[in-house]
mmCIF file of C-alpha atoms in Angstrom:
data_model
loop_
_atom_site.group_PDB
_atom_site.id
_atom_site.type_symbol
_atom_site.label_atom_id
_atom_site.label_comp_id
_atom_site.label_asym_id
_atom_site.label_seq_id
_atom_site.Cartn_x
_atom_site.Cartn_y
_atom_site.Cartn_z
ATOM 1 C CA MET A 214 212.835 180.361 113.698
ATOM 2 C CA ALA A 215 213.916 178.698 116.976
ATOM 3 C CA LYS A 216 211.214 177.735 119.510
ATOM 4 C CA LEU A 217 211.326 179.236 122.936
ATOM 5 C CA GLY A 218 210.376 176.897 125.787
ATOM 6 C CA VAL A 219 207.478 178.460 127.640
ATOM 7 C CA GLY A 220 206.177 177.824 131.101
ATOM 8 C CA ILE A 221 203.074 179.296 132.843
ATOM 9 C CA ILE A 222 202.657 180.152 136.432
ATOM 10 C CA GLY A 223 198.985 180.602 137.320
ATOM 11 C CA CYS A 224 196.405 178.154 135.991
ATOM 12 C CA GLY A 225 193.190 180.203 136.269
ATOM 13 C CA ASN A 226 190.760 181.008 133.471
ATOM 14 C CA ILE A 227 193.178 183.198 131.488
ATOM 15 C CA SER A 228 195.715 180.326 131.221
ATOM 16 C CA SER A 229 193.413 178.392 128.827
ATOM 17 C CA ALA A 230 193.519 181.341 126.381
ATOM 18 C CA TYR A 231 197.302 181.286 126.226
ATOM 19 C CA LEU A 232 197.407 177.485 125.974
ATOM 20 C CA LYS A 233 194.862 177.434 123.158
ATOM 21 C CA ILE A 234 196.462 180.061 121.007
ATOM 22 C CA ALA A 235 200.174 179.254 121.583
ATOM 23 C CA PRO A 236 200.255 176.577 118.811
ATOM 24 C CA SER A 237 199.320 179.377 116.318
ATOM 25 C CA PHE A 238 202.759 180.875 116.814
ATOM 26 C CA ARG A 239 205.723 179.162 115.170
ATOM 27 C CA ASN A 240 208.260 180.109 117.888
ATOM 28 C CA LEU A 241 206.372 179.179 121.044
ATOM 29 C CA GLU A 242 206.172 175.832 122.734
ATOM 30 C CA ILE A 243 204.446 175.594 126.115
ATOM 31 C CA ARG A 244 206.226 172.843 128.031
ATOM 32 C CA ALA A 245 204.955 173.094 131.632
ATOM 33 C CA VAL A 246 202.406 174.838 133.839
ATOM 34 C CA ALA A 247 202.496 175.490 137.593
ATOM 35 C CA ASP A 248 200.151 176.794 140.257
ATOM 36 C CA MET A 249 200.093 177.147 144.051
ATOM 37 C CA ASN A 250 197.188 174.657 143.818
ATOM 38 C CA MET A 251 198.571 171.569 142.143
ATOM 39 C CA ASP A 252 195.070 170.291 141.355
ATOM 40 C CA ASN A 253 194.658 173.352 139.068
ATOM 41 C CA ALA A 254 198.074 172.702 137.439
ATOM 42 C CA ARG A 255 197.276 169.022 136.855
ATOM 43 C CA LEU A 256 193.956 169.902 135.358
ATOM 44 C CA ARG A 257 195.389 172.376 132.837
ATOM 45 C CA ALA A 258 198.336 170.050 132.131
ATOM 46 C CA SER A 259 196.097 167.092 131.237
ATOM 47 C CA GLU A 260 193.860 169.336 129.141
ATOM 48 C CA PHE A 261 196.699 170.617 126.973
ATOM 49 C CA ASN A 262 199.221 167.758 127.178
ATOM 50 C CA VAL A 263 201.983 169.601 129.018
ATOM 51 C CA ARG A 264 203.815 168.949 132.272
ATOM 52 C CA ALA A 265 202.344 169.970 135.670
ATOM 53 C CA GLU A 266 205.046 171.261 137.979
ATOM 54 C CA THR A 267 205.297 173.060 141.294
ATOM 55 C CA VAL A 268 206.355 176.701 141.178
ATOM 56 C CA ASP A 269 209.866 175.843 142.331
ATOM 57 C CA GLU A 270 210.181 173.123 139.750
ATOM 58 C CA ILE A 271 209.132 175.264 136.852
ATOM 59 C CA LEU A 272 211.573 178.022 137.938
ATOM 60 C CA ALA A 273 214.358 175.453 137.836
ATOM 61 C CA ASP A 274 213.213 173.591 134.674
ATOM 62 C CA PRO A 275 216.031 173.756 132.124
ATOM 63 C CA GLU A 276 213.580 173.282 129.237
ATOM 64 C CA VAL A 277 211.734 176.515 130.097
ATOM 65 C CA ASP A 278 213.269 179.675 128.766
ATOM 66 C CA VAL A 279 210.449 182.186 129.522
ATOM 67 C CA ILE A 280 207.671 182.023 132.087
ATOM 68 C CA VAL A 281 204.319 183.739 131.622
ATOM 69 C CA ASN A 282 203.060 185.217 134.864
ATOM 70 C CA LEU A 283 199.254 184.719 135.059
ATOM 71 C CA THR A 284 198.848 185.159 138.832
ATOM 72 C CA VAL A 285 196.582 187.750 140.415
ATOM 73 C CA PRO A 286 197.869 191.323 139.984
ATOM 74 C CA ALA A 287 198.887 191.631 143.590
ATOM 75 C CA ALA A 288 201.367 188.791 143.088
ATOM 76 C CA HIS A 289 202.755 190.034 139.725
ATOM 77 C CA TYR A 290 205.809 191.731 141.131
ATOM 78 C CA ASP A 291 206.958 188.912 143.428
ATOM 79 C CA VAL A 292 206.446 186.222 140.847
ATOM 80 C CA SER A 293 208.127 188.118 138.001
ATOM 81 C CA ARG A 294 211.067 188.922 140.369
ATOM 82 C CA ARG A 295 211.464 185.206 141.150
ATOM 83 C CA ILE A 296 211.321 184.358 137.392
ATOM 84 C CA LEU A 297 214.162 186.799 136.663
ATOM 85 C CA GLU A 298 216.180 185.603 139.689
ATOM 86 C CA ALA A 299 215.895 182.019 138.263
ATOM 87 C CA GLY A 300 217.560 183.308 135.064
ATOM 88 C CA LYS A 301 214.546 183.176 132.861
ATOM 89 C CA HIS A 302 212.758 185.804 130.734
ATOM 90 C CA ALA A 303 209.376 186.958 132.193
ATOM 91 C CA TYR A 304 206.150 187.885 130.463
ATOM 92 C CA SER A 305 203.351 189.197 132.628
ATOM 93 C CA GLU A 306 199.622 189.571 132.242
ATOM 94 C CA LYS A 307 198.432 193.128 132.795
ATOM 95 C CA PRO A 308 199.043 195.180 134.763
ATOM 96 C CA LEU A 309 202.773 194.514 134.945
ATOM 97 C CA VAL A 310 202.818 195.594 138.634
ATOM 98 C CA LEU A 311 200.753 197.784 140.929
ATOM 99 C CA SER A 312 203.314 200.525 141.708
ATOM 100 C CA LEU A 313 205.921 202.432 139.762
ATOM 101 C CA GLU A 314 208.570 201.464 142.338
ATOM 102 C CA GLU A 315 207.986 197.780 141.707
ATOM 103 C CA GLY A 316 208.214 198.300 137.947
ATOM 104 C CA GLU A 317 211.517 200.168 138.214
ATOM 105 C CA ARG A 318 212.968 197.398 140.446
ATOM 106 C CA LEU A 319 212.034 194.848 137.778
ATOM 107 C CA GLN A 320 213.664 197.043 135.134
ATOM 108 C CA GLU A 321 216.908 197.115 137.114
ATOM 109 C CA LEU A 322 216.848 193.380 137.835
ATOM 110 C CA ALA A 323 216.212 192.454 134.199
ATOM 111 C CA ALA A 324 218.937 194.753 132.950
ATOM 112 C CA SER A 325 221.493 193.479 135.446
ATOM 113 C CA ARG A 326 220.839 189.861 134.318
ATOM 114 C CA ASN A 327 220.416 190.604 130.575
ATOM 115 C CA LEU A 328 216.905 189.178 130.625
ATOM 116 C CA ARG A 329 213.722 190.293 128.901
ATOM 117 C CA VAL A 330 210.489 191.337 130.542
ATOM 118 C CA GLY A 331 207.371 191.630 128.457
ATOM 119 C CA SER A 332 203.820 192.508 129.505
ATOM 120 C CA ALA A 333 200.288 192.367 128.194
ATOM 121 C CA PRO A 334 198.309 193.906 126.729
ATOM 122 C CA ASP A 335 199.256 192.987 123.196
ATOM 123 C CA THR A 336 195.892 193.780 121.692
ATOM 124 C CA PHE A 337 197.490 196.934 120.175
ATOM 125 C CA LEU A 338 199.269 194.545 117.834
ATOM 126 C CA GLY A 339 195.873 193.640 116.345
ATOM 127 C CA GLY A 340 195.050 194.434 112.802
ATOM 128 C CA SER A 341 192.608 197.292 113.502
ATOM 129 C CA HIS A 342 194.963 199.133 115.881
ATOM 130 C CA GLN A 343 197.880 198.748 113.489
ATOM 131 C CA GLN A 344 195.629 200.043 110.768
ATOM 132 C CA ALA A 345 194.829 203.050 112.956
ATOM 133 C CA ARG A 346 198.612 203.451 113.603
ATOM 134 C CA ALA A 347 199.286 203.455 109.866
ATOM 135 C CA ALA A 348 196.661 206.143 109.308
ATOM 136 C CA ILE A 349 198.492 208.381 111.757
ATOM 137 C CA ASP A 350 201.996 207.546 110.662
ATOM 138 C CA GLN A 351 201.095 208.149 106.959
ATOM 139 C CA GLY A 352 199.644 211.564 107.760
ATOM 140 C CA ARG A 353 196.046 210.711 106.857
ATOM 141 C CA VAL A 354 194.595 212.553 109.889
ATOM 142 C CA GLY A 355 197.428 215.042 110.546
ATOM 143 C CA ARG A 356 199.015 215.626 113.923
ATOM 144 C CA ILE A 357 196.825 214.366 116.809
ATOM 145 C CA LEU A 358 195.529 217.251 118.844
ATOM 146 C CA GLY A 359 193.145 215.488 121.244
ATOM 147 C CA GLY A 360 190.736 212.696 121.789
ATOM 148 C CA THR A 361 188.476 210.730 124.106
ATOM 149 C CA ALA A 362 188.536 207.145 125.410
ATOM 150 C CA HIS A 363 185.876 205.467 127.483
ATOM 151 C CA VAL A 364 185.611 202.092 129.237
ATOM 152 C CA MET A 365 182.373 201.894 131.123
ATOM 153 C CA GLY A 366 180.222 199.283 132.671
ATOM 154 C CA HIS A 367 178.643 198.241 135.946
ATOM 155 C CA GLY A 368 181.238 195.979 137.497
ATOM 156 C CA MET A 369 181.667 192.208 137.816
ATOM 157 C CA GLU A 370 179.488 191.292 140.767
ATOM 158 C CA LYS A 371 176.675 189.961 138.608
ATOM 159 C CA TRP A 372 178.782 187.307 136.879
ATOM 160 C CA HIS A 373 182.101 186.865 138.736
ATOM 161 C CA PRO A 374 181.800 184.396 141.610
ATOM 162 C CA ASN A 375 184.726 186.070 143.563
ATOM 163 C CA PRO A 376 184.824 189.731 142.497
ATOM 164 C CA ASP A 377 186.414 191.013 145.732
ATOM 165 C CA PHE A 378 189.770 192.079 144.171
ATOM 166 C CA PHE A 379 188.034 194.244 141.537
ATOM 167 C CA PHE A 380 186.750 196.559 144.316
ATOM 168 C CA ALA A 381 189.837 196.589 146.512
ATOM 169 C CA PRO A 382 193.120 198.561 146.192
ATOM 170 C CA GLY A 383 194.950 197.208 143.129
ATOM 171 C CA GLY A 384 191.608 196.784 141.322
ATOM 172 C CA GLY A 385 189.217 199.277 139.916
ATOM 173 C CA PRO A 386 188.671 200.166 136.238
ATOM 174 C CA VAL A 387 191.912 202.103 135.759
ATOM 175 C CA LEU A 388 194.322 199.319 136.868
ATOM 176 C CA ASP A 389 192.083 196.534 135.429
ATOM 177 C CA MET A 390 191.022 197.965 132.030
ATOM 178 C CA GLY A 391 193.255 200.965 131.758
ATOM 179 C CA PRO A 392 196.219 199.034 130.341
ATOM 180 C CA TYR A 393 194.372 198.228 127.117
ATOM 181 C CA TYR A 394 193.348 201.871 126.583
ATOM 182 C CA ILE A 395 196.503 203.684 127.713
ATOM 183 C CA THR A 396 198.904 201.281 126.041
ATOM 184 C CA ASN A 397 197.028 201.809 122.695
ATOM 185 C CA LEU A 398 197.069 205.556 123.188
ATOM 186 C CA VAL A 399 200.818 205.436 123.739
ATOM 187 C CA GLN A 400 201.431 203.365 120.641
ATOM 188 C CA LEU A 401 199.260 205.711 118.595
ATOM 189 C CA ILE A 402 200.291 209.122 120.011
ATOM 190 C CA GLY A 403 203.425 208.590 122.142
ATOM 191 C CA PRO A 404 204.247 208.849 125.829
ATOM 192 C CA VAL A 405 202.274 210.815 128.385
ATOM 193 C CA LYS A 406 203.661 213.958 130.035
ATOM 194 C CA SER A 407 201.167 214.612 132.854
ATOM 195 C CA VAL A 408 197.693 213.674 134.113
ATOM 196 C CA THR A 409 194.865 215.107 136.178
ATOM 197 C CA ALA A 410 191.799 213.286 137.392
ATOM 198 C CA MET A 411 188.719 213.160 139.625
ATOM 199 C CA ALA A 412 188.035 209.846 141.203
ATOM 200 C CA LYS A 413 185.438 208.362 143.603
ATOM 201 C CA ALA A 414 183.715 205.169 144.559
ATOM 202 C CA GLY A 415 180.149 205.707 143.372
ATOM 203 C CA LEU A 416 178.698 202.895 145.508
ATOM 204 C CA PRO A 417 179.966 202.003 149.008
ATOM 205 C CA THR A 418 179.139 198.302 148.677
ATOM 206 C CA ARG A 419 178.578 195.652 146.011
ATOM 207 C CA THR A 420 176.440 192.526 146.322
ATOM 208 C CA ILE A 421 177.555 189.316 144.697
ATOM 209 C CA GLN A 422 174.714 188.074 142.534
ATOM 210 C CA ASN A 423 175.820 184.590 141.442
ATOM 211 C CA GLY A 424 177.508 181.432 142.594
ATOM 212 C CA PRO A 425 178.001 180.021 146.126
ATOM 213 C CA ARG A 426 178.531 183.540 147.602
ATOM 214 C CA ASN A 427 175.296 184.896 146.121
ATOM 215 C CA GLY A 428 173.984 187.730 148.373
ATOM 216 C CA GLU A 429 177.279 188.450 150.086
ATOM 217 C CA VAL A 430 177.980 192.202 150.391
ATOM 218 C CA LEU A 431 181.482 193.532 149.609
ATOM 219 C CA GLN A 432 182.929 196.866 150.793
ATOM 220 C CA VAL A 433 184.224 199.030 147.961
ATOM 221 C CA THR A 434 187.639 200.395 148.958
ATOM 222 C CA THR A 435 189.030 201.705 145.646
ATOM 223 C CA PRO A 436 187.735 204.301 143.177
ATOM 224 C CA THR A 437 185.292 202.878 140.614
ATOM 225 C CA ASP A 438 184.451 206.118 138.735
ATOM 226 C CA ILE A 439 187.395 208.021 137.301
ATOM 227 C CA HIS A 440 187.519 210.933 134.806
ATOM 228 C CA ALA A 441 191.050 211.876 133.721
ATOM 229 C CA ILE A 442 192.818 214.077 131.224
ATOM 230 C CA LEU A 443 196.049 212.892 129.756
ATOM 231 C CA GLU A 444 198.540 215.393 128.365
ATOM 232 C CA PHE A 445 200.905 213.705 125.867
ATOM 233 C CA GLN A 446 204.442 214.820 125.120
ATOM 234 C CA ASN A 447 203.372 215.820 121.623
ATOM 235 C CA GLY A 448 200.908 218.319 123.126
ATOM 236 C CA ALA A 449 197.673 216.247 122.545
ATOM 237 C CA THR A 450 195.166 216.075 125.361
ATOM 238 C CA VAL A 451 192.911 213.026 125.701
ATOM 239 C CA THR A 452 189.955 212.591 128.088
ATOM 240 C CA LEU A 453 189.778 209.081 129.637
ATOM 241 C CA GLY A 454 186.593 207.980 131.364
ATOM 242 C CA ALA A 455 186.827 204.694 133.295
ATOM 243 C CA SER A 456 183.886 203.657 135.362
ATOM 244 C CA TRP A 457 182.061 200.676 136.868
ATOM 245 C CA ASP A 458 179.177 202.871 138.011
ATOM 246 C CA VAL A 459 177.469 203.076 134.573
ATOM 247 C CA TRP A 460 174.533 200.923 133.465
ATOM 248 C CA LYS A 461 174.485 202.074 129.850
ATOM 249 C CA ASN A 462 176.405 204.648 127.730
ATOM 250 C CA ARG A 463 176.816 205.664 124.097
ATOM 251 C CA HIS A 464 180.442 206.776 124.266
ATOM 252 C CA ALA A 465 182.754 205.524 121.538
ATOM 253 C CA ASN A 466 185.643 203.406 122.766
ATOM 254 C CA MET A 467 188.287 205.712 121.343
ATOM 255 C CA GLU A 468 188.229 208.825 119.115
ATOM 256 C CA LEU A 469 191.348 210.805 118.129
ATOM 257 C CA TYR A 470 191.103 214.268 116.669
ATOM 258 C CA GLY A 471 193.833 215.242 114.147
ATOM 259 C CA GLU A 472 194.599 218.476 112.301
ATOM 260 C CA GLU A 473 193.144 217.021 109.043
ATOM 261 C CA ALA A 474 190.552 214.411 110.208
ATOM 262 C CA SER A 475 189.135 212.410 113.120
ATOM 263 C CA LEU A 476 190.056 208.802 113.752
ATOM 264 C CA PHE A 477 187.610 206.359 115.233
ATOM 265 C CA VAL A 478 189.408 203.367 116.833
ATOM 266 C CA PRO A 479 187.635 200.243 117.903
ATOM 267 C CA ASP A 480 187.758 198.651 121.376
ATOM 268 C CA PRO A 481 191.385 198.313 122.550
ATOM 269 C CA ASN A 482 190.372 195.278 124.518
ATOM 270 C CA PHE A 483 190.172 193.342 121.252
ATOM 271 C CA PHE A 484 192.450 192.772 118.277
ATOM 272 C CA GLY A 485 189.968 193.507 115.508
ATOM 273 C CA GLY A 486 187.223 195.893 114.549
ATOM 274 C CA THR A 487 186.448 198.681 112.084
ATOM 275 C CA VAL A 488 188.567 201.798 111.821
ATOM 276 C CA GLU A 489 186.826 204.896 110.548
ATOM 277 C CA VAL A 490 188.124 208.312 109.394
ATOM 278 C CA GLY A 491 186.136 211.527 108.975
ATOM 279 C CA GLY A 492 187.377 214.993 107.693
ATOM 280 C CA GLU A 493 185.391 217.532 105.802
ATOM 281 C CA GLY A 494 183.271 214.833 104.242
ATOM 282 C CA ASP A 495 181.352 211.971 105.785
ATOM 283 C CA ILE A 496 182.825 209.492 108.216
ATOM 284 C CA GLU A 497 184.048 206.452 106.203
ATOM 285 C CA ALA A 498 185.183 203.033 107.243
ATOM 286 C CA LEU A 499 188.625 202.084 106.110
ATOM 287 C CA PRO A 500 188.928 198.974 103.878
ATOM 288 C CA VAL A 501 189.135 195.706 105.806
ATOM 289 C CA SER A 502 192.782 195.278 106.722
ATOM 290 C CA GLU A 503 194.752 192.294 105.412
ATOM 291 C CA HIS A 504 196.615 192.220 108.693
ATOM 292 C CA PRO A 505 196.471 188.572 109.988
ATOM 293 C CA PHE A 506 195.948 189.700 113.625
ATOM 294 C CA GLY A 507 192.684 191.227 112.656
ATOM 295 C CA ARG A 508 191.082 188.098 111.223
ATOM 296 C CA ALA A 509 188.372 186.375 113.246
ATOM 297 C CA ASN A 510 189.711 183.091 114.638
ATOM 298 C CA PHE A 511 187.536 182.727 117.740
ATOM 299 C CA THR A 512 183.815 182.314 118.459
ATOM 300 C CA THR A 513 182.410 183.539 121.715
ATOM 301 C CA GLY A 514 179.693 181.777 123.722
ATOM 302 C CA ASP A 515 177.141 184.126 122.311
ATOM 303 C CA GLY A 516 178.133 183.374 118.717
ATOM 304 C CA ARG A 517 180.264 186.429 117.898
ATOM 305 C CA HIS A 518 183.335 185.890 115.642
ATOM 306 C CA LEU A 519 186.378 187.763 116.940
ATOM 307 C CA ALA A 520 190.092 188.082 116.344
ATOM 308 C CA ASN A 521 191.977 186.669 119.398
ATOM 309 C CA TYR A 522 195.730 186.482 119.145
ATOM 310 C CA ARG A 523 196.555 186.648 122.859
ATOM 311 C CA GLY A 524 200.227 185.690 123.045
ATOM 312 C CA ALA A 525 201.274 187.748 120.028
ATOM 313 C CA GLY A 526 203.346 189.977 122.288
ATOM 314 C CA LEU A 527 205.047 186.914 123.803
ATOM 315 C CA ALA A 528 205.760 185.540 120.281
ATOM 316 C CA ASP A 529 207.223 188.889 119.280
ATOM 317 C CA MET A 530 209.415 188.809 122.399
ATOM 318 C CA ALA A 531 210.621 185.373 121.574
ATOM 319 C CA GLN A 532 211.564 186.494 118.045
ATOM 320 C CA ALA A 533 213.179 189.614 119.444
ATOM 321 C CA VAL A 534 215.425 187.547 121.720
ATOM 322 C CA GLU A 535 216.621 185.603 118.673
ATOM 323 C CA GLN A 536 217.021 188.725 116.510
ATOM 324 C CA ARG A 537 218.569 190.780 119.349
ATOM 325 C CA ARG A 538 216.130 193.626 118.872
ATOM 326 C CA LYS A 539 213.665 195.429 121.186
ATOM 327 C CA HIS A 540 210.362 193.641 121.574
ATOM 328 C CA ARG A 541 207.173 195.602 121.234
ATOM 329 C CA CYS A 542 205.440 194.761 124.565
ATOM 330 C CA ASP A 543 208.641 195.708 126.394
ATOM 331 C CA ILE A 544 209.058 196.664 130.087
ATOM 332 C CA ASP A 545 209.731 200.383 129.339
ATOM 333 C CA LEU A 546 206.276 200.674 127.782
ATOM 334 C CA ALA A 547 204.618 198.675 130.567
ATOM 335 C CA VAL A 548 206.330 200.697 133.346
ATOM 336 C CA HIS A 549 205.315 203.978 131.665
ATOM 337 C CA VAL A 550 201.660 202.762 131.532
ATOM 338 C CA VAL A 551 201.932 201.860 135.263
ATOM 339 C CA ASP A 552 203.262 205.421 135.854
ATOM 340 C CA VAL A 553 200.253 206.867 134.008
ATOM 341 C CA MET A 554 197.661 204.699 135.753
ATOM 342 C CA THR A 555 199.055 205.197 139.291
ATOM 343 C CA GLY A 556 199.431 208.885 138.458
ATOM 344 C CA ILE A 557 195.718 209.097 137.526
ATOM 345 C CA LEU A 558 194.751 207.474 140.853
ATOM 346 C CA ARG A 559 197.099 209.702 142.834
ATOM 347 C CA SER A 560 195.755 212.816 141.082
ATOM 348 C CA GLY A 561 192.232 211.794 141.958
ATOM 349 C CA GLN A 562 193.137 211.228 145.570
ATOM 350 C CA GLU A 563 195.230 214.367 145.981
ATOM 351 C CA ARG A 564 193.241 216.590 143.586
ATOM 352 C CA ARG A 565 196.280 217.924 141.674
ATOM 353 C CA PHE A 566 198.191 217.564 138.418
ATOM 354 C CA VAL A 567 200.724 214.697 138.433
ATOM 355 C CA ASP A 568 203.754 214.714 136.114
ATOM 356 C CA MET A 569 205.108 211.416 134.775
ATOM 357 C CA THR A 570 208.634 210.467 135.888
ATOM 358 C CA THR A 571 209.036 207.922 133.167
ATOM 359 C CA THR A 572 208.882 207.878 129.361
ATOM 360 C CA CYS A 573 209.166 205.331 126.574
ATOM 361 C CA GLU A 574 209.439 205.010 122.832
ATOM 362 C CA ARG A 575 206.311 204.215 120.829
ATOM 363 C CA PRO A 576 206.616 200.496 120.102
ATOM 364 C CA ALA A 577 207.496 199.680 116.563
ATOM 365 C CA ALA A 578 204.571 199.214 114.205
ATOM 366 C CA LEU A 579 203.852 195.571 113.310
ATOM 367 C CA SER A 580 203.225 195.149 109.572
ATOM 368 C CA ALA A 581 201.068 192.366 108.105
ATOM 369 C CA GLU A 582 204.170 190.685 106.778
ATOM 370 C CA GLU A 583 205.860 190.802 110.149
ATOM 371 C CA ALA A 584 202.788 189.345 111.852
ATOM 372 C CA ARG A 585 202.570 186.528 109.305
ATOM 373 C CA ALA A 586 206.139 185.620 110.105
ATOM 374 C CA LEU A 587 205.145 184.973 113.744
ATOM 375 C CA LEU A 588 202.343 182.553 112.761
ATOM 376 C CA ALA A 589 202.780 178.835 112.360
#
C-alpha cells in the first residue's frame, strides 16, 4: 500500500493526537506541520521529527498530498478551500464547516478538481460501533423504529483556559459534540429526513474557573440546552438531548429500539465500549469484538485504558484514493450531518419543523479484516 504524504495545519492540542497515532497506519506519513504561530509549529515539529512550515509553504509542498485541517471551527471552511485550491486532498476535524452553504461550496470545488474531502469524526469506525452496525445489518434487532441519544455535561469553563468559542455562535453542544452522535446515527440507521427542536441558553453567563483568566465572565450567545427529534428516511424517530446545563444525569449515550430487540450503543465519542442487546429476555452484552479498532491502545491521565484510533478515517481515505473507491468519512456524509445540526439550531430558533435538503448513503461497514489492512 502506497504511503500518502500528510501535512497538518493547526498545531493545537488535537494535533498531538494525530501525530501520535499516525505511525499506526501503514499508508500515512506525516511530513510537515504548519500554524499561524510558527512557534507552535516548530514545537510540534521538533516533538515528532517532522518539518515546520508556514501555511503557504505547506500548501505548496510537493511532498504533501493531503492536508489535515485542525484549525478552529470558524476557520475550517477557508482553510479547507485553500487546501483544495492548492491541488491537495483535505481532511477536516469536526465539524466540517459551520453552514450548509459552505459545505456545498466545498463539495463543488472538490468535484471540479477531482479531489477528496474527508471529515472527522471517525469514531464510528471503532470496534463497538461496527459491532452495533453488524447487529442491525444482520437483522438481530429488526428494523429500527426509534431511539434516544444524550450528550450532557456542564460546559468547559472549569477546565478550559479559553472556553469563549464554546459559548459563541459556531459553538454549543450540537456543533461541538453533535457530529459524533449524529454521524453514528446516520451510519447505523441512514440519512435524516427532518428535525424539530427546542433550544435555549440556560445560563446567560459563564465564569472561567482556571488559568490566567480565572474569574473572567463570558456572555453566552449560543444555545447550550437543546432537545431535538430526528426523523430518519426509514421512518425511525430519535430523540437527541444535547446540553451543557446539566450537572449530572443517568441517560444512556445511545439506545436504538428495533422491531425485535433494543440495542444499547456505547459513547460515540470513543472507538470502543460494550454493545448490549435486549429483547424478550434480559439485556445481554455482546461478546467482545475482535475488531482491531476496539482494542485499548491508550491510557488516559486518570488511568483508564481506551481504544483511540483517531486518524482511521484519514487512513481509509488514503486507501480509497489508491483503490479509487468512496471513502467512509466522505464529504457527502459530513455535509449531511452539517445540514442536520444547523437544521436543529434553526428549528430551535424559529420553533418549526425543518426538512433536510441533503442526503447521503450510509458509509460502508468496516470489517475487522479491512481495519487490520489499514494498520502497520
